[in-house]
Amino acid sequence: GTVLDATGAVVPGATVTVKGEAGQEFTATSSGNGTYNIPAVAAGFYTVTVTAPNFKTFVVQQVKVDVGTPATVNAALEAGSIQ
């Protein structure tokens, strides 16, 4: 996925946490071009949380991952303090 701000500019260094219903958790950091990748996630439903300094926390629930099909979550962060 890609992490952007409200103007469409990339947000490098954002922390992306993916948590599965079974309790498994994966973390990645967005790169200089705002992209992140979490490989080898098992099929199931996940909650994706994106945090970055000076931005509100972005959360998407019930992200479905199927076998052999990549799931992409792009985050649009709003300016503000981390909640």
Coordinates of N, CA, C and O in Angstrom, one line a residue:
G1 N 0.8 -1.2 0.0 CA 0.0 0.0 0.0 C 0.9 1.2 0.0 O 2.1 1.2 0.0
T2 N 0.2 2.4 0.0 CA 0.9 3.7 0.0 C 0.3 4.5 1.1 O -0.9 4.5 1.3
V3 N 1.1 5.3 1.8 CA 0.7 6.2 2.8 C 0.8 7.7 2.2 O 2.0 8.1 1.9
L4 N -0.3 8.4 2.2 CA -0.3 9.8 1.7 C -0.9 10.7 2.7 O -1.6 10.2 3.6
D5 N -0.7 12.0 2.5 CA -1.4 13.0 3.4 C -2.6 13.5 2.6 O -2.9 13.0 1.5
A6 N -3.3 14.4 3.2 CA -4.5 14.9 2.6 C -4.3 15.6 1.3 O -5.2 15.7 0.5
T7 N -3.1 16.1 1.0 CA -2.8 16.8 -0.3 C -2.3 15.8 -1.3 O -2.0 16.2 -2.4
G8 N -2.1 14.5 -0.9 CA -1.6 13.6 -1.9 C -0.1 13.4 -1.8 O 0.4 12.6 -2.6
A9 N 0.6 14.1 -0.9 CA 2.0 13.9 -0.8 C 2.3 12.6 0.0 O 1.5 12.3 0.9
V10 N 3.4 12.0 -0.3 CA 3.8 10.8 0.4 C 4.2 11.0 1.8 O 4.7 12.1 2.1
V11 N 4.0 10.1 2.7 CA 4.4 10.2 4.1 C 5.4 9.0 4.4 O 5.0 7.9 4.6
P12 N 6.7 9.4 4.3 CA 7.7 8.3 4.6 C 7.8 8.2 6.1 O 7.5 9.1 6.9
G13 N 8.2 7.0 6.6 CA 8.4 6.7 8.0 C 7.1 6.5 8.8 O 7.2 6.4 10.0
A14 N 6.0 6.3 8.2 CA 4.8 6.0 8.9 C 4.8 4.5 9.4 O 5.4 3.7 8.7
T15 N 4.3 4.2 10.5 CA 4.2 2.9 11.0 C 2.9 2.2 10.6 O 1.9 2.8 10.9
V16 N 3.0 1.1 10.0 CA 1.8 0.3 9.5 C 1.8 -1.0 10.3 O 2.7 -1.8 10.3
T17 N 0.7 -1.2 11.1 CA 0.5 -2.4 11.8 C -0.7 -3.1 11.3 O -1.8 -2.6 11.1
V18 N -0.5 -4.4 11.0 CA -1.6 -5.3 10.5 C -1.8 -6.4 11.6 O -0.9 -7.1 11.9
K19 N -3.0 -6.4 12.1 CA -3.4 -7.4 13.2 C -4.5 -8.3 12.7 O -5.5 -7.8 12.3
G20 N -4.3 -9.6 12.8 CA -5.2 -10.6 12.4 C -6.2 -10.9 13.5 O -5.9 -10.7 14.7
E21 N -7.3 -11.5 13.1 CA -8.3 -12.0 14.1 C -7.8 -13.0 15.1 O -8.3 -13.1 16.2
A22 N -6.8 -13.8 14.6 CA -6.2 -14.8 15.5 C -5.1 -14.3 16.4 O -4.4 -15.0 17.1
G23 N -4.9 -12.9 16.3 CA -3.9 -12.3 17.2 C -2.5 -12.1 16.6 O -1.7 -11.5 17.2
Q24 N -2.3 -12.6 15.4 CA -1.0 -12.4 14.7 C -0.9 -10.9 14.4 O -1.8 -10.2 14.1
E25 N 0.4 -10.4 14.4 CA 0.6 -9.0 14.2 C 1.9 -8.8 13.3 O 2.9 -9.5 13.6
F26 N 1.8 -7.9 12.4 CA 2.9 -7.6 11.5 C 3.1 -6.1 11.5 O 2.1 -5.4 11.5
T27 N 4.3 -5.6 11.3 CA 4.6 -4.2 11.3 C 5.5 -3.9 10.2 O 6.4 -4.6 9.9
A28 N 5.3 -2.7 9.5 CA 6.2 -2.2 8.5 C 6.2 -0.7 8.6 O 5.4 -0.1 9.3
T29 N 7.2 -0.1 7.9 CA 7.4 1.3 7.9 C 7.4 1.8 6.5 O 8.0 1.2 5.6
S30 N 6.6 2.8 6.2 CA 6.6 3.3 4.8 C 7.9 3.9 4.4 O 8.6 4.5 5.2
S31 N 8.3 3.6 3.1 CA 9.6 4.0 2.6 C 9.6 5.5 2.2 O 8.6 6.2 2.4
G32 N 10.6 5.9 1.6 CA 10.8 7.3 1.1 C 9.7 7.7 0.1 O 9.4 8.9 0.0
N33 N 9.2 6.7 -0.6 CA 8.2 7.0 -1.6 C 6.8 6.7 -1.1 O 5.8 6.7 -1.8
G34 N 6.7 6.5 0.3 CA 5.4 6.3 0.9 C 4.8 4.9 0.9 O 3.8 4.6 1.4
T35 N 5.5 4.0 0.2 CA 5.0 2.6 0.1 C 5.4 1.7 1.2 O 6.4 2.0 1.9
Y36 N 4.6 0.7 1.5 CA 4.9 -0.3 2.5 C 4.5 -1.7 1.9 O 3.6 -1.8 1.1
N37 N 5.1 -2.7 2.5 CA 4.8 -4.1 2.0 C 4.9 -5.0 3.2 O 5.9 -5.0 4.0
I38 N 3.9 -5.9 3.4 CA 3.9 -6.9 4.4 C 3.7 -8.2 3.7 O 2.5 -8.5 3.4
P39 N 4.8 -9.0 3.5 CA 4.6 -10.2 2.7 C 4.2 -11.4 3.6 O 4.2 -11.3 4.8
A40 N 3.7 -12.4 2.9 CA 3.4 -13.7 3.5 C 2.4 -13.6 4.7 O 2.6 -14.2 5.7
V41 N 1.3 -12.9 4.4 CA 0.2 -12.9 5.4 C -0.8 -14.0 5.0 O -1.2 -14.1 3.9
A42 N -1.2 -14.8 6.0 CA -2.2 -15.9 5.8 C -3.5 -15.3 5.5 O -3.9 -14.2 5.8
A43 N -4.3 -16.1 4.8 CA -5.7 -15.7 4.5 C -6.5 -15.4 5.8 O -6.3 -16.1 6.8
G44 N -7.4 -14.5 5.7 CA -8.2 -14.1 6.8 C -8.6 -12.6 6.8 O -8.4 -12.0 5.8
F45 N -9.1 -12.2 8.0 CA -9.5 -10.8 8.1 C -8.5 -10.0 9.0 O -8.1 -10.6 10.0
Y46 N -8.1 -8.8 8.7 CA -7.1 -8.0 9.4 C -7.6 -6.6 9.6 O -8.4 -6.1 8.9
T47 N -7.0 -6.0 10.7 CA -7.2 -4.6 10.9 C -5.9 -3.9 10.6 O -4.8 -4.3 11.1
V48 N -5.9 -2.8 9.8 CA -4.7 -2.1 9.4 C -4.7 -0.8 10.1 O -5.7 0.0 10.0
T49 N -3.6 -0.5 10.8 CA -3.5 0.8 11.6 C -2.3 1.5 11.1 O -1.2 0.9 11.0
V50 N -2.4 2.8 10.7 CA -1.3 3.6 10.3 C -1.1 4.8 11.2 O -2.1 5.5 11.4
T51 N 0.1 5.0 11.7 CA 0.4 6.1 12.5 C 1.6 6.8 12.0 O 2.6 6.2 11.5
A52 N 1.7 8.2 12.2 CA 2.8 9.0 11.9 C 2.7 10.2 12.7 O 1.6 10.7 13.0
P53 N 3.9 10.8 13.1 CA 3.9 12.0 13.9 C 3.2 13.1 13.2 O 3.2 13.3 12.0
N54 N 2.4 13.9 13.9 CA 1.6 15.0 13.5 C 0.4 14.7 12.6 O -0.1 15.5 11.9
F55 N 0.0 13.4 12.6 CA -1.1 12.9 11.8 C -2.1 12.2 12.7 O -1.6 11.5 13.7
K56 N -3.3 12.2 12.4 CA -4.3 11.4 13.1 C -4.1 9.9 12.7 O -3.6 9.6 11.6
T57 N -4.5 9.0 13.6 CA -4.3 7.6 13.3 C -5.4 7.1 12.3 O -6.5 7.5 12.4
F58 N -4.9 6.3 11.3 CA -5.8 5.8 10.3 C -6.0 4.3 10.5 O -5.1 3.6 10.8
V59 N -7.3 3.9 10.5 CA -7.6 2.5 10.8 C -8.6 2.0 9.8 O -9.6 2.7 9.5
V60 N -8.3 0.8 9.3 CA -9.3 0.1 8.4 C -9.5 -1.3 9.0 O -8.5 -2.0 9.2
Q61 N -10.7 -1.7 9.2 CA -11.0 -3.0 9.8 C -11.6 -3.9 8.7 O -12.1 -3.5 7.7
Q62 N -11.5 -5.2 9.0 CA -12.1 -6.2 8.2 C -11.5 -6.2 6.8 O -12.2 -6.4 5.8
V63 N -10.2 -6.0 6.7 CA -9.5 -6.2 5.4 C -9.4 -7.7 5.1 O -8.8 -8.4 5.9
K64 N -10.0 -8.1 4.0 CA -10.0 -9.5 3.7 C -8.7 -9.9 2.8 O -8.5 -9.2 1.8
V65 N -8.0 -10.9 3.2 CA -6.9 -11.4 2.5 C -7.2 -12.8 2.0 O -7.6 -13.7 2.8
D66 N -7.2 -13.0 0.7 CA -7.4 -14.3 0.1 C -6.1 -15.0 -0.3 O -5.1 -14.3 -0.6
V67 N -6.1 -16.3 -0.4 CA -4.9 -17.0 -0.8 C -4.6 -16.6 -2.3 O -5.5 -16.6 -3.1
G68 N -3.3 -16.3 -2.5 CA -2.9 -16.0 -3.8 C -3.3 -14.6 -4.4 O -3.1 -14.3 -5.6
T69 N -4.0 -13.8 -3.6 CA -4.5 -12.5 -4.0 C -4.0 -11.4 -3.1 O -4.4 -11.4 -1.9
P70 N -3.1 -10.6 -3.5 CA -2.6 -9.5 -2.7 C -3.8 -8.5 -2.3 O -4.6 -8.2 -3.1
A71 N -3.7 -8.1 -1.0 CA -4.7 -7.1 -0.6 C -3.9 -5.7 -0.4 O -2.8 -5.7 0.1
T72 N -4.5 -4.7 -0.9 CA -3.8 -3.4 -0.9 C -4.7 -2.4 0.0 O -5.9 -2.3 -0.3
V73 N -4.0 -1.8 0.9 CA -4.7 -0.7 1.7 C -3.8 0.5 1.6 O -2.7 0.6 2.0
N74 N -4.4 1.5 0.9 CA -3.8 2.9 0.8 C -4.3 3.7 1.9 O -5.6 3.8 2.1
A75 N -3.5 4.5 2.6 CA -3.9 5.3 3.8 C -3.8 6.8 3.4 O -2.8 7.2 2.8
A76 N -4.8 7.5 3.7 CA -4.8 9.0 3.5 C -4.9 9.6 4.9 O -5.9 9.5 5.6
L77 N -3.7 10.1 5.4 CA -3.7 10.6 6.7 C -4.1 12.1 6.8 O -3.8 12.9 6.0
E78 N -4.8 12.4 7.9 CA -5.3 13.8 8.1 C -4.3 14.4 9.1 O -3.9 13.7 10.1
A79 N -4.0 15.7 8.9 CA -3.2 16.4 9.9 C -3.8 16.4 11.2 O -5.1 16.5 11.4
G80 N -3.0 16.4 12.3 CA -3.6 16.4 13.6 C -2.7 15.6 14.6 O -1.8 14.9 14.1
S81 N -3.1 15.6 15.8 CA -2.3 14.8 16.8 C -2.7 13.3 16.7 O -3.8 13.0 16.3
I82 N -1.8 12.5 17.1 CA -2.0 11.0 17.2 C -3.0 10.8 18.3 O -2.9 11.2 19.4
Q83 N -4.1 10.1 17.9 CA -5.2 9.8 18.9 C -4.9 8.5 19.6 O -4.6 7.5 19.0

